[in-house]
Short mmCIF file of C-alpha atoms and ligand atoms in Angstrom, two decimals:
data_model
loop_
_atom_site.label_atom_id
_atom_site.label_comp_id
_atom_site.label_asym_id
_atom_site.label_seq_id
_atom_site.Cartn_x
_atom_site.Cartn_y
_atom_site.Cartn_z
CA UNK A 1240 0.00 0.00 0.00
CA UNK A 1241 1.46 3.54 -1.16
CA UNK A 1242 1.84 6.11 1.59
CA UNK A 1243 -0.52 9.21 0.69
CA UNK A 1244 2.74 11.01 -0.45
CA UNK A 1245 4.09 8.56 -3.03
CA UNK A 1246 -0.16 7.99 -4.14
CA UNK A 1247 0.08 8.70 -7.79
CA UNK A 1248 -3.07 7.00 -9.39
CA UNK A 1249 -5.52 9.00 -10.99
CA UNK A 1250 -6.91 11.03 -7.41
CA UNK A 1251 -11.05 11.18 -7.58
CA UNK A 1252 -11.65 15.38 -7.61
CA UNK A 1253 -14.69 14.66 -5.13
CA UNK A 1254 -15.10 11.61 -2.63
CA UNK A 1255 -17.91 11.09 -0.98
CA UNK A 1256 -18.41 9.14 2.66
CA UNK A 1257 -21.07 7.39 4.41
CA UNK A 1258 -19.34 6.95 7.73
CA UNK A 1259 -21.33 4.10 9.11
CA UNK A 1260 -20.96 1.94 12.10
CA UNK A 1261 -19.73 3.68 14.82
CA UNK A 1262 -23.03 2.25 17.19
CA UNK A 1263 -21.65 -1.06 16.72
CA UNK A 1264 -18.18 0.00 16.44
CA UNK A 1265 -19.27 1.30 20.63
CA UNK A 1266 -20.57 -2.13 21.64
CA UNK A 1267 -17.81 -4.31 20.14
CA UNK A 1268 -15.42 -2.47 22.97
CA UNK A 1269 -18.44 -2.38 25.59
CA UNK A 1270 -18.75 1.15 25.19
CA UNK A 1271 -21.86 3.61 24.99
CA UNK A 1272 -22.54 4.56 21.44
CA UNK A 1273 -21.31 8.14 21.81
CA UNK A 1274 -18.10 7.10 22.57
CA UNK A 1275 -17.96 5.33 19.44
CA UNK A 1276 -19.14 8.70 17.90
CA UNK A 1277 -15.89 10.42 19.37
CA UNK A 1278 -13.83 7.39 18.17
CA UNK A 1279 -15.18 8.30 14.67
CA UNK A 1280 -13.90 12.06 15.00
CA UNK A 1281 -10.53 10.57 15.01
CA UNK A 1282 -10.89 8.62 11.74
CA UNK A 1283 -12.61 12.24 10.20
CA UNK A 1284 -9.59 13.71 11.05
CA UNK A 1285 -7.21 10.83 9.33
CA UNK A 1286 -9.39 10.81 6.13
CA UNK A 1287 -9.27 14.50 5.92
CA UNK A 1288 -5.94 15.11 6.18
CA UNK A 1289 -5.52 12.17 3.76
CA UNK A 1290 -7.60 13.35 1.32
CA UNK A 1291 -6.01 16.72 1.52
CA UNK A 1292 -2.93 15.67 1.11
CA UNK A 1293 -2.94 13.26 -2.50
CA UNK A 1294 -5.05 16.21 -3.66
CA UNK A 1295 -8.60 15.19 -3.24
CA UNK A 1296 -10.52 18.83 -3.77
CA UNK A 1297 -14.25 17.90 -2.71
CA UNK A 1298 -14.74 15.43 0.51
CA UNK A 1299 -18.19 15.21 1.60
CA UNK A 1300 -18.98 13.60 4.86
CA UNK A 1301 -22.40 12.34 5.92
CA UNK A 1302 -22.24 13.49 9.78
CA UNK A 1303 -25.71 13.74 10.09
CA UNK A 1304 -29.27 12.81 8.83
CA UNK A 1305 -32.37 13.91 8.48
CA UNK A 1306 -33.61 10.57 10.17
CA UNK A 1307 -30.75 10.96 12.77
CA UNK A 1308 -33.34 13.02 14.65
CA UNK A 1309 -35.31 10.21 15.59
CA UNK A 1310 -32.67 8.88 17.67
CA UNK A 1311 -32.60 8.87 21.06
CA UNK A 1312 -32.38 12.04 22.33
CA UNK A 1313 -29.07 11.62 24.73
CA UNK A 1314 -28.06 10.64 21.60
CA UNK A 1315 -28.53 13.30 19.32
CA UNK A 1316 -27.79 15.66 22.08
CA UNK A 1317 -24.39 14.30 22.29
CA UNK A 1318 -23.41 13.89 18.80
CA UNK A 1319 -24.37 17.67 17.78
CA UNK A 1320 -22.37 18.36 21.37
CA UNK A 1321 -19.46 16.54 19.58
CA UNK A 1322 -20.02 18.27 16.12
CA UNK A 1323 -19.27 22.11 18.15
CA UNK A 1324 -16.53 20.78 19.88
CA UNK A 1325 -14.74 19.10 17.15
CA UNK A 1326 -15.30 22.17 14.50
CA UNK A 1327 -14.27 24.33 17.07
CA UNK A 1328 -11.17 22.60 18.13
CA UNK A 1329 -10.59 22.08 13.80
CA UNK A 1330 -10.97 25.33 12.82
CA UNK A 1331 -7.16 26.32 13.17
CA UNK A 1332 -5.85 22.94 12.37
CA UNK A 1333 -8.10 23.20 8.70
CA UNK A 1334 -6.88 26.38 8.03
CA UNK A 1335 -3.15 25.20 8.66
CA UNK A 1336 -3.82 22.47 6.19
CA UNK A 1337 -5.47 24.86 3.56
CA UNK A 1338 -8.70 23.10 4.13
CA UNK A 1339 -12.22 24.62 3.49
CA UNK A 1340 -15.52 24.31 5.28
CA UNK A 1341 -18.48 24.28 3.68
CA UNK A 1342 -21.77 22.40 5.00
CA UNK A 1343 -25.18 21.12 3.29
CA UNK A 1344 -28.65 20.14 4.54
CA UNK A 1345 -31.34 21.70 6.62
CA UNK A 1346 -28.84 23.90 8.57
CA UNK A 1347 -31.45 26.07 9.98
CA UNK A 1348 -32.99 23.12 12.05
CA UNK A 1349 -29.39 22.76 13.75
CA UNK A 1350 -29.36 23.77 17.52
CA UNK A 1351 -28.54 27.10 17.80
CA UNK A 1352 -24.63 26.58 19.22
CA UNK A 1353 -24.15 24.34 16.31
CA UNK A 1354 -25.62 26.59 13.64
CA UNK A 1355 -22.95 29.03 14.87
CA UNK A 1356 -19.64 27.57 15.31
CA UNK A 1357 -20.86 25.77 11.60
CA UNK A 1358 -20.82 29.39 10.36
CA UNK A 1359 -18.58 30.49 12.44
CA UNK A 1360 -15.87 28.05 10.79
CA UNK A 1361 -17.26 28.41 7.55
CA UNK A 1362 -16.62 32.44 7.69
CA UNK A 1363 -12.86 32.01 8.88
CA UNK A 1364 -11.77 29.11 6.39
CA UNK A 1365 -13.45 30.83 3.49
CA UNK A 1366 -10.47 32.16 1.85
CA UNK A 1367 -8.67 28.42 2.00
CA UNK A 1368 -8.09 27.23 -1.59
CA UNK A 1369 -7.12 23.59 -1.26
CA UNK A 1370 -9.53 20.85 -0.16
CA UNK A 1371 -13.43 22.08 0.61
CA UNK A 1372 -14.48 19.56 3.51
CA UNK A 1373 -18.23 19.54 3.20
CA UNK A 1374 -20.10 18.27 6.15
CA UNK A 1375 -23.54 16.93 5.67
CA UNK A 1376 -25.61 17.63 8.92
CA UNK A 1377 -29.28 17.41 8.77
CA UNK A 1378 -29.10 16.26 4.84
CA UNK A 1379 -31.47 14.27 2.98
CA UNK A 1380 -31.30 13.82 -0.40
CA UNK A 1381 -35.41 13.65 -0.88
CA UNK A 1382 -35.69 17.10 1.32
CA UNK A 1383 -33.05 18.54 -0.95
CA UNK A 1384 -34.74 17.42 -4.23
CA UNK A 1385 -37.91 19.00 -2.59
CA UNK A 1386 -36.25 22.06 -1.85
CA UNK A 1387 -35.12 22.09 -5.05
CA UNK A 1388 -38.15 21.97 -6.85
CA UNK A 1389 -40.21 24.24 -4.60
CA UNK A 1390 -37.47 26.54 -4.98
CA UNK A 1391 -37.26 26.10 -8.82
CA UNK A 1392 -41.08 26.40 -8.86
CA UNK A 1393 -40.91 29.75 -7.47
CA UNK A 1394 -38.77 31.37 -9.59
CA UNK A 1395 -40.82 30.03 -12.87
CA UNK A 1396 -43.87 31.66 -11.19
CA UNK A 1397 -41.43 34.93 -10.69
CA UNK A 1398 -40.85 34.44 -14.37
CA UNK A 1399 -37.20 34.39 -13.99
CA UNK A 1400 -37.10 30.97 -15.74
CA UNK A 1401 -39.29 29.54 -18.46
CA UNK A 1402 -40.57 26.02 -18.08
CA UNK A 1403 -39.36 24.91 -21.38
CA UNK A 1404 -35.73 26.10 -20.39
CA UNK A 1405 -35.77 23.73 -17.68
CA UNK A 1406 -33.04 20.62 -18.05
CA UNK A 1407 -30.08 18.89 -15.72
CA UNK A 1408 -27.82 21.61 -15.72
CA UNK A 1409 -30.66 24.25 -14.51
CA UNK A 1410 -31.72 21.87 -12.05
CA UNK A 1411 -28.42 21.07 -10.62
CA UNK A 1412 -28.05 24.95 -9.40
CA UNK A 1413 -30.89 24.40 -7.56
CA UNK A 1414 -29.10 21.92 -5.11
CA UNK A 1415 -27.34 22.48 -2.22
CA UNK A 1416 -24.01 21.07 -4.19
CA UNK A 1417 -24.52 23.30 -6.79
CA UNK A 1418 -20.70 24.59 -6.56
CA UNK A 1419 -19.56 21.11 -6.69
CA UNK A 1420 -18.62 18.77 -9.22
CA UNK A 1421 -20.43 15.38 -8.91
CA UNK A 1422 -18.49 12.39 -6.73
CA UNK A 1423 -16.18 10.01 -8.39
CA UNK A 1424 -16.03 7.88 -5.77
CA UNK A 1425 -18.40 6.62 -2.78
CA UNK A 1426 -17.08 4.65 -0.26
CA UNK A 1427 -19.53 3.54 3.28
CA UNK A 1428 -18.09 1.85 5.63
CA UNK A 1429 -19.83 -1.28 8.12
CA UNK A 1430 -20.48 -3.77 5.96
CA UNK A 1431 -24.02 -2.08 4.78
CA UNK A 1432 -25.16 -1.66 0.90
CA UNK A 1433 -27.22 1.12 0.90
CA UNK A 1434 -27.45 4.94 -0.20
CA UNK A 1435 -29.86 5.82 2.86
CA UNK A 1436 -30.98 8.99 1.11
CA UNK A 1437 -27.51 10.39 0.50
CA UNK A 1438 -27.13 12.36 -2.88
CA UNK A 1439 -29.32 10.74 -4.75
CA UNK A 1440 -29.24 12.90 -8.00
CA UNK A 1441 -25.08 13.17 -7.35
CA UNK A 1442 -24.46 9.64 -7.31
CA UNK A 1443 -25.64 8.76 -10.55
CA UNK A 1444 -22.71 8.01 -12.24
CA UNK A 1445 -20.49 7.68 -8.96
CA UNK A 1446 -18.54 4.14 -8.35
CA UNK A 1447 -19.37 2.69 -4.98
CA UNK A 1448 -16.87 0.85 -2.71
CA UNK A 1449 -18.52 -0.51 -0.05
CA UNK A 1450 -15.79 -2.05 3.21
CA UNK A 1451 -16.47 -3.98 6.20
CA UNK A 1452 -14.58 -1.71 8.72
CA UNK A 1453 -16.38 0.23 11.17
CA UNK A 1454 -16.07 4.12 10.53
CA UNK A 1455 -13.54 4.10 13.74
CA UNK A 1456 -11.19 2.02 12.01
CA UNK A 1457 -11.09 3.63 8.52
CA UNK A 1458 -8.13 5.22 8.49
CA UNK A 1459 -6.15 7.39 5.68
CA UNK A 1460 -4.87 4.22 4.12
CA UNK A 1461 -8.13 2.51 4.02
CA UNK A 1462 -8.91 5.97 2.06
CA UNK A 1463 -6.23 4.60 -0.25
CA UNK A 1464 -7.33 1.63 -0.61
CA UNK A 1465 -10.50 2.37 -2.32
CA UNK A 1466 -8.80 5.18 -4.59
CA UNK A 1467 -6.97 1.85 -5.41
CA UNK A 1468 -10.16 -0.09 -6.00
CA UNK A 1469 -11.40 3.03 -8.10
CA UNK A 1470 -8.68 3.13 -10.45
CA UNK A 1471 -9.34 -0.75 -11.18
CA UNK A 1472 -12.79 0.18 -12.60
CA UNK A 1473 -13.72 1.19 -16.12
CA UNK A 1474 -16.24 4.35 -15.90
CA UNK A 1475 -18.32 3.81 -19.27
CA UNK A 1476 -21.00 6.62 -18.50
CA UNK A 1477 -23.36 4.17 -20.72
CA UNK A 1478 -21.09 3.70 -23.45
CA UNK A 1479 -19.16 0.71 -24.56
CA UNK A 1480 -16.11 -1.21 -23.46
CA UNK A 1481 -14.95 -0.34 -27.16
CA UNK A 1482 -15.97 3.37 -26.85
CA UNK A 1483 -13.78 4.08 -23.93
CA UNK A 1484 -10.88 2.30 -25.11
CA UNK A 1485 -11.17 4.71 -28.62
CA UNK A 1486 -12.72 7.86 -26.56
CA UNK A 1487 -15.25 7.98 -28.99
C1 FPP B 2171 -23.19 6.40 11.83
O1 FPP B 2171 -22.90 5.38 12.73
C2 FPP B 2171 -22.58 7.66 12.23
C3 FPP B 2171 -23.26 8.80 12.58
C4 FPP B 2171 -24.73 8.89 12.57
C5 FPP B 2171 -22.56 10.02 13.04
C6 FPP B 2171 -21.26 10.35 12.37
C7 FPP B 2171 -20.57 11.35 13.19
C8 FPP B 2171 -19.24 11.37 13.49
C9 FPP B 2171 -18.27 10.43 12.94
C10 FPP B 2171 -18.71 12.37 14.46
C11 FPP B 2171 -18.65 13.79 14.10
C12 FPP B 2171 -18.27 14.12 12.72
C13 FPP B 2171 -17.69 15.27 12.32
C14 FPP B 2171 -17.62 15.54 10.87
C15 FPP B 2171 -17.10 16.26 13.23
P1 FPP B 2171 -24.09 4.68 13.51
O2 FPP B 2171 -24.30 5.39 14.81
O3 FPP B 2171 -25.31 4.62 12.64
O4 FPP B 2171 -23.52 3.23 13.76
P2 FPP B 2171 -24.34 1.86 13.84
O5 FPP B 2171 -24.99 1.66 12.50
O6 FPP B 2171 -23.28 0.86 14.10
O7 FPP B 2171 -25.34 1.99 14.95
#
C-alpha cells in the first residue's frame, strides 16, 4: 500500500463518505454509542488530512441525517455536542492544512450553538483554496430534491425561468451542491449496501466501494485503498467497453 505522499493514481476530484458503524463500532469495545461517535472524530480527522494531502478537492462527509433526529435524544444531544466541539477545536488545524468548510442540509434546524460555530468556521476558512471539507448535517437527499423543486417552482412563477428552459444543468443549481462537481467515488463503511438517502441525484454516475470496517477504524490508508479499487474500474458513462478504449 502507497503512503498518501508517493499515491500517484488518478486522485477522484470529489469523494464522498457514508461513515457508518460507529453504534456497533461502541458495543464491540463495551462502550456507549457516543463514545464510538468520538472514536469516529478521530478517523474524520485521518481521512481528511488524507484526502487533503494526495489532492482530493471535494470530501463530503455524511455526519448527520435527516432521520438521525429520531434517535434517542441523549443521543442526538451528544453527537451535535461533539459536532461544536470538534469544528471548534478544527478550525485552526483546517486552516493550517489549507482546508475549506463548507456544510449542506437543513442547517437552519441545527441547535442554535451548532448553527454558529458551523458558520462560524465556515466564515474564517473561506479564503482556503485547497480541499473544501463539506459536512452533511441534517441532509437528505429527498428534502433537498424537494427544496429544489419548490425553490425552482418559485422562480418560474417569478418568471425568472421559463418552463421549457428547464433541463439537468438548470436543475443542478438548484441543489445544495450546486458549486460542486459530482463524486467520483463513494465509499460507506460497516459492511451495509445502501445509499440511505444520501445524494441521490449526485451519485448517478459515482462508483461505490462498499468495506467492512467500522467508521472508527477507517483510516487514511483505508482511504487509499478504495482510490486503489477506483482506479481498477472502467467508468463507461453508458457507453461501450470499445468506446472508452477509442474515446469515442
Ligand atoms: C453512523 O454510525 C454515524 C453517525 C450517525 C454520526 C457520524 C458522526 C461522526 C463520525 C462524528 C462527528 C463528525 C464530524 C464531521 C465532526 P451509527 O451510529 O449509525 O452506527 P451503527 O450503524 O453501528 O449503529
Amino acid at each position: 500500500m502507497p503512503s498518501t505522499a508517493e499515491h500517484k493514481e488518478n486522485i477522484p476530484e470529489h469523494i464522498a463518505i457514508i461513515m457508518d458503524g460507529n453504534g456497533r463500532w461502541a458495543k464491540k469495545h463495551g462502550k456507549a454509542r457516543v463514545f464510538g461517535h468520538r472514536s469516529g472524530v478521530k478517523s474524520v480527522r485521518s481521512v481528511t488530512e488524507g484526502a487533503a494531502e494526495i489532492g482530493v478537492k471535494y470530501l463530503t462527509l455524511y455526519a448527520f441525517s435527516t432521520e438521525n433526529w429520531n434517535r434517542p435524544r441523549a443521543e442526538v444531544t451528544a453527537l451535535m455536542q461533539l459536532l461544536v466541539s470538534t469544528i471548534a477545536k478544527e478550525t485552526k488545524t483546517l486552516s493550517k492544512n489549507n482546508i475549506k468548510l463548507q456544510a449542506i442540509g437543513d442547517l437552519k434546524s441545527l441547535p442554535a450553538s451548532c448553527f454558529q460555530e458551523l458558520n462560524k468556521a465556515i466564515a474564517s476558512t473561506a479564503n482556503n483554496s485547497g480541499m473544501t471539507l463539506n459536512l452533511a448535517l441534517s441532509y437528505s437527499s429527498k428534502w433537498e430534491i424537494m427544496e429544489a423543486v419548490k425553490e425552482l417552482l418559485t422562480d418560474v412563477k417569478k418568471g425568472k425561468i421559463q418552463d421549457d428552459e428547464i433541463d439537468e444543468a438548470v436543475f443542478k443549481n438548484y441543489l445544495c451542491t450546486k458549486e460542486i462537481p459530482d463524486p467520483e467515488l463513494l465509499i460507506r463503511t460497516s459492511g451495509e449496501h445502501r445509499i440511505s438517502n444520501f445524494l441521490l441525484w449526485q451519485l448517478a454516475y459515482s462508483e461505490l466501494y462498499f468495506t467492512d470496517k467500522l467508521w472508527p477504524d477507517f483510516r487514511k490508508d483505508d482511504l487509499l485503498q478504495a482510490i486503489d479499487d477506483y482506479n481498477k474500474r472502467e467508468r463507461r458513462f453508458g457507453k461501450t467497453s470499445e468506446q472508452i478504449a477509442t474515446k469515442k
